[in-house]
CSV table of C-alpha atoms in Angstrom, one decimal:
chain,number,residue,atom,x,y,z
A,1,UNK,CA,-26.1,-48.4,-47.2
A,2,UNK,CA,-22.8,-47.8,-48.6
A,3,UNK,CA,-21.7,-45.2,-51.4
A,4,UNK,CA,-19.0,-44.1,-53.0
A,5,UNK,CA,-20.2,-40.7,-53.1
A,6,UNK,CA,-20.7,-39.9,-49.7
A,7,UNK,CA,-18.9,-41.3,-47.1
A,8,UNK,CA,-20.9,-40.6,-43.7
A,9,UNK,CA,-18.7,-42.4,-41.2
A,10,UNK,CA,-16.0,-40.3,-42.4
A,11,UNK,CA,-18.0,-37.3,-42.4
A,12,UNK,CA,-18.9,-38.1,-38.6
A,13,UNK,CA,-15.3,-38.9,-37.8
A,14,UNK,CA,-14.4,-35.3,-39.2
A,15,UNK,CA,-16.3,-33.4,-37.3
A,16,UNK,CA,-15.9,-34.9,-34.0
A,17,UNK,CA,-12.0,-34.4,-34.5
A,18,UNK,CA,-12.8,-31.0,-35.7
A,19,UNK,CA,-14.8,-30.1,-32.4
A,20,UNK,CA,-11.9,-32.0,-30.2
A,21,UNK,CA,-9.1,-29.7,-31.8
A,22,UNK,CA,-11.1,-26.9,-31.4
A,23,UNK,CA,-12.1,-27.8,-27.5
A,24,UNK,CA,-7.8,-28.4,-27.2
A,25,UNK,CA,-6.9,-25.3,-28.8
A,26,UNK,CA,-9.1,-23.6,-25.8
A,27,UNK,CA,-7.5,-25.1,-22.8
A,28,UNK,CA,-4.1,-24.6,-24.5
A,29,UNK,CA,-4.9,-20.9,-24.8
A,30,UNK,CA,-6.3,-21.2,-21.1
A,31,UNK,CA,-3.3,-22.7,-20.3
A,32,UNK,CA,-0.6,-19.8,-21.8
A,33,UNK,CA,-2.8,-17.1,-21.0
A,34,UNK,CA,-3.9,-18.1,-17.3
A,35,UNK,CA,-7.5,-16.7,-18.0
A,36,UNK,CA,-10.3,-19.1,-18.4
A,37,UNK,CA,-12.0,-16.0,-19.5
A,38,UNK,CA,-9.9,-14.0,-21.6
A,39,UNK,CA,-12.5,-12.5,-23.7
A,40,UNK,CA,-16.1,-11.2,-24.2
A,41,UNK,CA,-16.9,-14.3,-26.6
A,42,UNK,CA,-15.6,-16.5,-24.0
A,43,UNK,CA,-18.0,-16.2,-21.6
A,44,UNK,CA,-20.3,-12.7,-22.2
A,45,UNK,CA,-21.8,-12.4,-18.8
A,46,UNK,CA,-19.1,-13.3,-16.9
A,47,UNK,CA,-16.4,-11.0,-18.6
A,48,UNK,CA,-18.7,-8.1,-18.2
A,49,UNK,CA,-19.0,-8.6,-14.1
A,50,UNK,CA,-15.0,-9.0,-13.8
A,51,UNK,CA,-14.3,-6.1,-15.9
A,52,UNK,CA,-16.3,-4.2,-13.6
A,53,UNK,CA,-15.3,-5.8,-10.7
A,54,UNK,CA,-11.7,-4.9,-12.4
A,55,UNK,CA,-12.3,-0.9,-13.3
A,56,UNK,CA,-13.7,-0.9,-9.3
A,57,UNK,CA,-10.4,-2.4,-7.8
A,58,UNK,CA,-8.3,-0.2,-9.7
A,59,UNK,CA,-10.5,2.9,-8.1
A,60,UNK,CA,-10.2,1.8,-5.0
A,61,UNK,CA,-6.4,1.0,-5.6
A,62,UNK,CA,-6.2,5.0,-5.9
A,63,UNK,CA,-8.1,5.4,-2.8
A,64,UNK,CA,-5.6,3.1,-1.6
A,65,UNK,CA,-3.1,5.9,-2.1
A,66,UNK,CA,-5.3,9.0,-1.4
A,67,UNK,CA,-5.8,7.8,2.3
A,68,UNK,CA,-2.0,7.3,2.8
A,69,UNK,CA,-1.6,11.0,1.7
A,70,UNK,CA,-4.5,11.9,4.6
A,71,UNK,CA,-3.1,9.4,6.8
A,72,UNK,CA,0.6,11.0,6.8
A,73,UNK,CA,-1.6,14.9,6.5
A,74,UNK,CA,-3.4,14.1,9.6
A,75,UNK,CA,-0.2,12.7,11.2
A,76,UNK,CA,1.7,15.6,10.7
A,77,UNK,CA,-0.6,17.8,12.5
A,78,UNK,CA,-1.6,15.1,15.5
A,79,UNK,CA,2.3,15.5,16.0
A,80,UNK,CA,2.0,19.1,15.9
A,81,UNK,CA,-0.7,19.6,18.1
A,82,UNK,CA,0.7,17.3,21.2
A,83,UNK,CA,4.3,18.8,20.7
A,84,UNK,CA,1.8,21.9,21.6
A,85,UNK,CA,0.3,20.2,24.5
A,86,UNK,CA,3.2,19.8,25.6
A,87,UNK,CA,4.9,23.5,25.0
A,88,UNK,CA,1.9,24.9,26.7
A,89,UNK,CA,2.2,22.2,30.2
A,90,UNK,CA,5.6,23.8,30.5
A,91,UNK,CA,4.4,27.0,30.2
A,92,UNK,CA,1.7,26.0,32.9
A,93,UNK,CA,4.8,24.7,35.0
A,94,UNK,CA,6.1,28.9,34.9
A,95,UNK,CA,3.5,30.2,35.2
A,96,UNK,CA,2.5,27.7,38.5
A,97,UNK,CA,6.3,29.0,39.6
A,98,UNK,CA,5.5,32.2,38.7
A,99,UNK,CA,3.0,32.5,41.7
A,100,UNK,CA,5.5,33.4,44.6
A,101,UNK,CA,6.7,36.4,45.2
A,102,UNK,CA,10.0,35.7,45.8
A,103,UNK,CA,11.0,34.6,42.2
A,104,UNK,CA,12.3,36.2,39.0
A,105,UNK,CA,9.0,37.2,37.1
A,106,UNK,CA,11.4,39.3,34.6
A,107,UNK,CA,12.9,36.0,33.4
A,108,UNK,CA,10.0,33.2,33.7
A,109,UNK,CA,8.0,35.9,31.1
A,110,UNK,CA,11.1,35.7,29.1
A,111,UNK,CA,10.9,31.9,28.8
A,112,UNK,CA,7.1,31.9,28.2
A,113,UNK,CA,7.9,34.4,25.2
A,114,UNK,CA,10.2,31.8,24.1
A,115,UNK,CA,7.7,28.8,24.2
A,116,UNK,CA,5.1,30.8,22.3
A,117,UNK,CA,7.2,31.4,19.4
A,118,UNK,CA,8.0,27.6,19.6
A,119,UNK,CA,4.3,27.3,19.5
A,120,UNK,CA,3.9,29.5,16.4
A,121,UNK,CA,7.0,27.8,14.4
A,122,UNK,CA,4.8,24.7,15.0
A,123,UNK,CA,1.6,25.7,13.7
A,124,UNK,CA,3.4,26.9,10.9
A,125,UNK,CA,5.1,24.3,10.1
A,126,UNK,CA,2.4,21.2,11.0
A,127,UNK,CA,1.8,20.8,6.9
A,128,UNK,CA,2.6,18.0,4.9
A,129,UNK,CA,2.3,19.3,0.9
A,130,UNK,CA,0.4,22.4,1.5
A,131,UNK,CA,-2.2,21.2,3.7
A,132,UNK,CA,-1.5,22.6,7.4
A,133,UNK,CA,-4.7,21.3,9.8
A,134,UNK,CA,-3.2,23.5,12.7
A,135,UNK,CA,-4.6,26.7,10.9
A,136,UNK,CA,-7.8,28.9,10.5
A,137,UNK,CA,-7.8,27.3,7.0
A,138,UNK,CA,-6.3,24.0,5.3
A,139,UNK,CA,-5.0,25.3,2.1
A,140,UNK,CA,-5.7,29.2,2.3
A,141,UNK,CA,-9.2,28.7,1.5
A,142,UNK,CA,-10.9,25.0,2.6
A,143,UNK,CA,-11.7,25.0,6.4
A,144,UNK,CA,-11.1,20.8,6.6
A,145,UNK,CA,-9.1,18.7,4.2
A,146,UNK,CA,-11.4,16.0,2.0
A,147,UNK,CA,-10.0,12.5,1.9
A,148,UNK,CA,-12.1,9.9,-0.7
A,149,UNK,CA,-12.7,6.8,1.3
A,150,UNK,CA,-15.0,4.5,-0.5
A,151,UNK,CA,-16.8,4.1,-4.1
A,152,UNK,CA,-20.7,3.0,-3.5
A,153,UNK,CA,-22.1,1.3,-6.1
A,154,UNK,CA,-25.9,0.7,-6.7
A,155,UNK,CA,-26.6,-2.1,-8.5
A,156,UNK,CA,-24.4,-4.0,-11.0
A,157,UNK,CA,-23.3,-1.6,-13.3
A,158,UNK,CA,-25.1,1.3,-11.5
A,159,UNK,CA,-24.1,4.9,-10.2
A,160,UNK,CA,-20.8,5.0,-8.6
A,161,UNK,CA,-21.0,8.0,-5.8
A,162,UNK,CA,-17.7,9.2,-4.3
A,163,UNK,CA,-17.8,8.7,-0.3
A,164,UNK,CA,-15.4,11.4,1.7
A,165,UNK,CA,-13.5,11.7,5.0
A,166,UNK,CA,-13.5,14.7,6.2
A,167,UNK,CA,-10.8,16.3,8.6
A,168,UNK,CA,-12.0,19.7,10.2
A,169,UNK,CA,-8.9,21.9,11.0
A,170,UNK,CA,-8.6,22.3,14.6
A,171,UNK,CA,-7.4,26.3,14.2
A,172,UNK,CA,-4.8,26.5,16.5
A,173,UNK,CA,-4.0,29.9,14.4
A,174,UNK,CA,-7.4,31.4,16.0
A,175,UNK,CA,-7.8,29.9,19.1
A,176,UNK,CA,-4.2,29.5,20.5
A,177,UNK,CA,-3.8,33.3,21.0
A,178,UNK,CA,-0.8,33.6,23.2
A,179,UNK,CA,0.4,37.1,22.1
A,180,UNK,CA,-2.4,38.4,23.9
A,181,UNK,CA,-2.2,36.5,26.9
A,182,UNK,CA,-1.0,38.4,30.0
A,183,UNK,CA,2.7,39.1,30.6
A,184,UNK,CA,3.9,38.0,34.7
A,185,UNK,CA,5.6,41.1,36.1
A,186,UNK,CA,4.4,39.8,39.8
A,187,UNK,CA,2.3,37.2,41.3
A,188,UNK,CA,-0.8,39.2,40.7
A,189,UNK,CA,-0.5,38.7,36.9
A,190,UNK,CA,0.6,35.4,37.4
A,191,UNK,CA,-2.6,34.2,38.7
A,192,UNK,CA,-4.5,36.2,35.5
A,193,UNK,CA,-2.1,34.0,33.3
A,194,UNK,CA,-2.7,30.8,34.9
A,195,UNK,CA,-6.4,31.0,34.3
A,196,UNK,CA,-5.8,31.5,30.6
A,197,UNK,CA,-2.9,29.0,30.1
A,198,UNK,CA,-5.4,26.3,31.6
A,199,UNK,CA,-8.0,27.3,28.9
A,200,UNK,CA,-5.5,27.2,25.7
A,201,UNK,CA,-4.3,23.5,27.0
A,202,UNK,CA,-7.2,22.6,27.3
A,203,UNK,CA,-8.4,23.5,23.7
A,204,UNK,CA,-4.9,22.0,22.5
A,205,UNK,CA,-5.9,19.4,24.0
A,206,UNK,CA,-9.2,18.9,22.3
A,207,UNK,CA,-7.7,19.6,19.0
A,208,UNK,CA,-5.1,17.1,19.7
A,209,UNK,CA,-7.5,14.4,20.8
A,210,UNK,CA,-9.5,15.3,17.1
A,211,UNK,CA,-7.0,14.9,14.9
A,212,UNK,CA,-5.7,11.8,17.1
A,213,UNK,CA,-9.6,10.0,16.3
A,214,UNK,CA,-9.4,11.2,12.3
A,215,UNK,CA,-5.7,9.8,12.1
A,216,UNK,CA,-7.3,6.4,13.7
A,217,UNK,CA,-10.5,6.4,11.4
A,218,UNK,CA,-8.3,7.1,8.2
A,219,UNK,CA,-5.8,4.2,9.5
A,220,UNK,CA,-9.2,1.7,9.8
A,221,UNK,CA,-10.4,2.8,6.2
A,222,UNK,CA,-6.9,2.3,4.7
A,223,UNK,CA,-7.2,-1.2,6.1
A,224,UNK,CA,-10.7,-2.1,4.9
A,225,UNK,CA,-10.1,-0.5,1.0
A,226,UNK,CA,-7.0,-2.8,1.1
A,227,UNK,CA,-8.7,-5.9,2.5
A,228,UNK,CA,-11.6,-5.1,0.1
A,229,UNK,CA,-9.5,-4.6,-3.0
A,230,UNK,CA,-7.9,-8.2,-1.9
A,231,UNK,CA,-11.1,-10.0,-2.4
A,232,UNK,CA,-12.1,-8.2,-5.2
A,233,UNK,CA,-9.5,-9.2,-6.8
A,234,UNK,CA,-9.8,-13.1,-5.4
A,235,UNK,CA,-13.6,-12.9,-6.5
A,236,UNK,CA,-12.4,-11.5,-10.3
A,237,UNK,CA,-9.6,-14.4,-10.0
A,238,UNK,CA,-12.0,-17.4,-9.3
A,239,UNK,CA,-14.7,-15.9,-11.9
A,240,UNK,CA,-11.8,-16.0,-14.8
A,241,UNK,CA,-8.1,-17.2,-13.9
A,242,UNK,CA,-8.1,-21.2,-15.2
A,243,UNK,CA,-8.0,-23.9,-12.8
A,244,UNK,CA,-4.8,-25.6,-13.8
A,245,UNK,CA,-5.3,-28.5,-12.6
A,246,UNK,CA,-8.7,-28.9,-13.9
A,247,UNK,CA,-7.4,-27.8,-17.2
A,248,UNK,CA,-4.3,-30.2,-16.9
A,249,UNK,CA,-6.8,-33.4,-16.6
A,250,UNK,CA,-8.7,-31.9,-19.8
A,251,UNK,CA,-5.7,-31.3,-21.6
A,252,UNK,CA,-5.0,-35.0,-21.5
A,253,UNK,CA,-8.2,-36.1,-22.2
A,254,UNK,CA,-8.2,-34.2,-25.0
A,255,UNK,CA,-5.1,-35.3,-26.5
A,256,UNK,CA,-6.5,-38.9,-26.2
A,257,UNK,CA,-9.8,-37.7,-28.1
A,258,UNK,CA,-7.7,-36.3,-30.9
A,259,UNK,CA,-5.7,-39.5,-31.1
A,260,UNK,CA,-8.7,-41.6,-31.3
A,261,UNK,CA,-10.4,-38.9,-33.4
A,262,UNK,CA,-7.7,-38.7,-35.7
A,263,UNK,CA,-7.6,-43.4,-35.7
A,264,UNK,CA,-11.6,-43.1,-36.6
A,265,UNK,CA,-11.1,-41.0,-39.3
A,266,UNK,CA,-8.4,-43.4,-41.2
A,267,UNK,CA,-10.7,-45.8,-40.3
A,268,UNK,CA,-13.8,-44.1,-42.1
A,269,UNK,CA,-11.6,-43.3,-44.7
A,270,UNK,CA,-10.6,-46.5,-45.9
A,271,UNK,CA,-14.1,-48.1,-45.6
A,272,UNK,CA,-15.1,-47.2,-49.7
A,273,UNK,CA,-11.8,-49.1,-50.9
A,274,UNK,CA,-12.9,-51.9,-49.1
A,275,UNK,CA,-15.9,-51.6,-51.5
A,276,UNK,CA,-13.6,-52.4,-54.3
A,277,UNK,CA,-13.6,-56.4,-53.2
A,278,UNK,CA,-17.2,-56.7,-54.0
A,279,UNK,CA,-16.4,-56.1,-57.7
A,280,UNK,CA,-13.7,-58.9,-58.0
């Protein structure tokens, strides 16, 4: 039936242009703004993973940057403690020389004293902004320096713990005492001090060997928080960055829709004057 009240075809033709324009003004914005998902009304459940997802990778982007401040704390001291190694295998050498009879006991004790205030000035300096893994204690109080390495997450949208790294100071302070170790006059005092030497290397040594494996596990964790922040931020990209090309194809679609949209309506709208010939 035909009125001139109420015009259905038109009233069809107006609201399929109405959803076209509003399906092109979406990939437009989609378009300008890069995000598919750009909002909560968008797409609820999926903005509410990536801004999760989003507030996690900018957490472990910190970590990112905590680790590089244990990785160059830990490298500090590992270069520290085999520049002691190596203080204390030339102090070996003496002391090996030391053993004859015929040598100069007076000055080989003088060169030893020399090597153990090298050894001090290291220990003392081995610190990178306050934190010194060479002494009895990190900063004046903490025994091992605390470096975050992961968040854990239970669940989606669950309890985030705090997972830490932590470096025990080796306490070169404590253990390297050289001041009492016993001065070479003659060969007999030699052989005391060759006995001792061998046991401070070898805890220098050990310590060295320590911080060497922390420096090495810090380095691996570094390189895991920034591979995991990479697809963590791939996995929040894919969930709401828009698919240009897909939304290129659509664009044109929809351009076509609203020019045939926009034809229909005339169309519709000219239908009751054609109306007007029945009454002639």
């Amino acid at each position: 039936m035909s009125s001139i009240l109420t015009n259905n075809g038109a009233m069809v033709a107006l609201q399929t242009l109405k959803s076209v324009n509003d399906d092109l003004s979406k990939t437009q914005t989609s378009i300008s703004t890069g995000k598919e998902v750009g909002s909560a009304k968008d797409n609820s459940a999926v903005w509410a993973i990536s801004k999760t997802m989003e507030s996690d990778i900018a957490g472990f982007e910190a970590i990112e940057e905590g680790l590089s401040i244990g990785e160059a704390t830990v490298a500090v001291a590992s270069a520290g403690a085999e520049q002691i190694v190596e203080k204390l295998t030339e102090m070996k050498e003496l002391i090996v020389s030391a053993q004859s009879e015929n040598v100069d006991h007076e000055k080989i004790q003088t060169d030893i004293t020399s090597k153990v205030e090298q050894i001090t000035s290291i220990i003392d300096a081995a610190q990178f902004n306050g934190a010194n893994l060479l002494k009895a204690t990190v900063d004046g109080t903490a025994t091992g320096l605390g470096v975050l390495a992961s968040l854990d997450r239970v669940g989606a949208g669950g309890a985030v713990s705090a997972v830490e790294i932590t470096v025990d100071s080796v306490d070169f302070e404590t253990d390297l005492d050289l001041g009492s170790m016993t001065q070479i006059t003659d060969s007999a005092s030699a052989a005391s001090a060759l006995g001792e030497i061998e046991t401070y290397l070898q805890t220098a040594i050990t310590g060295a060997a320590s911080l060497g494996a922390d420096a090495a596990r810090l380095e691996d964790q570094s390189e895991f928080v920034s591979n995991l922040v990479d697809s963590m931020t791939m996995g929040v990209s894919t969930m709401t960055d828009t698919n240009m090309e897909e939304a290129s194809a659509r664009l044109s679609a929809l351009q076509t829709q609203q020019d045939l949209a926009t034809q229909s309506l005339t169309i519709a709208n000219e239908a009751p004057s054609s109306l007007l010939q029945l009454f002639r």
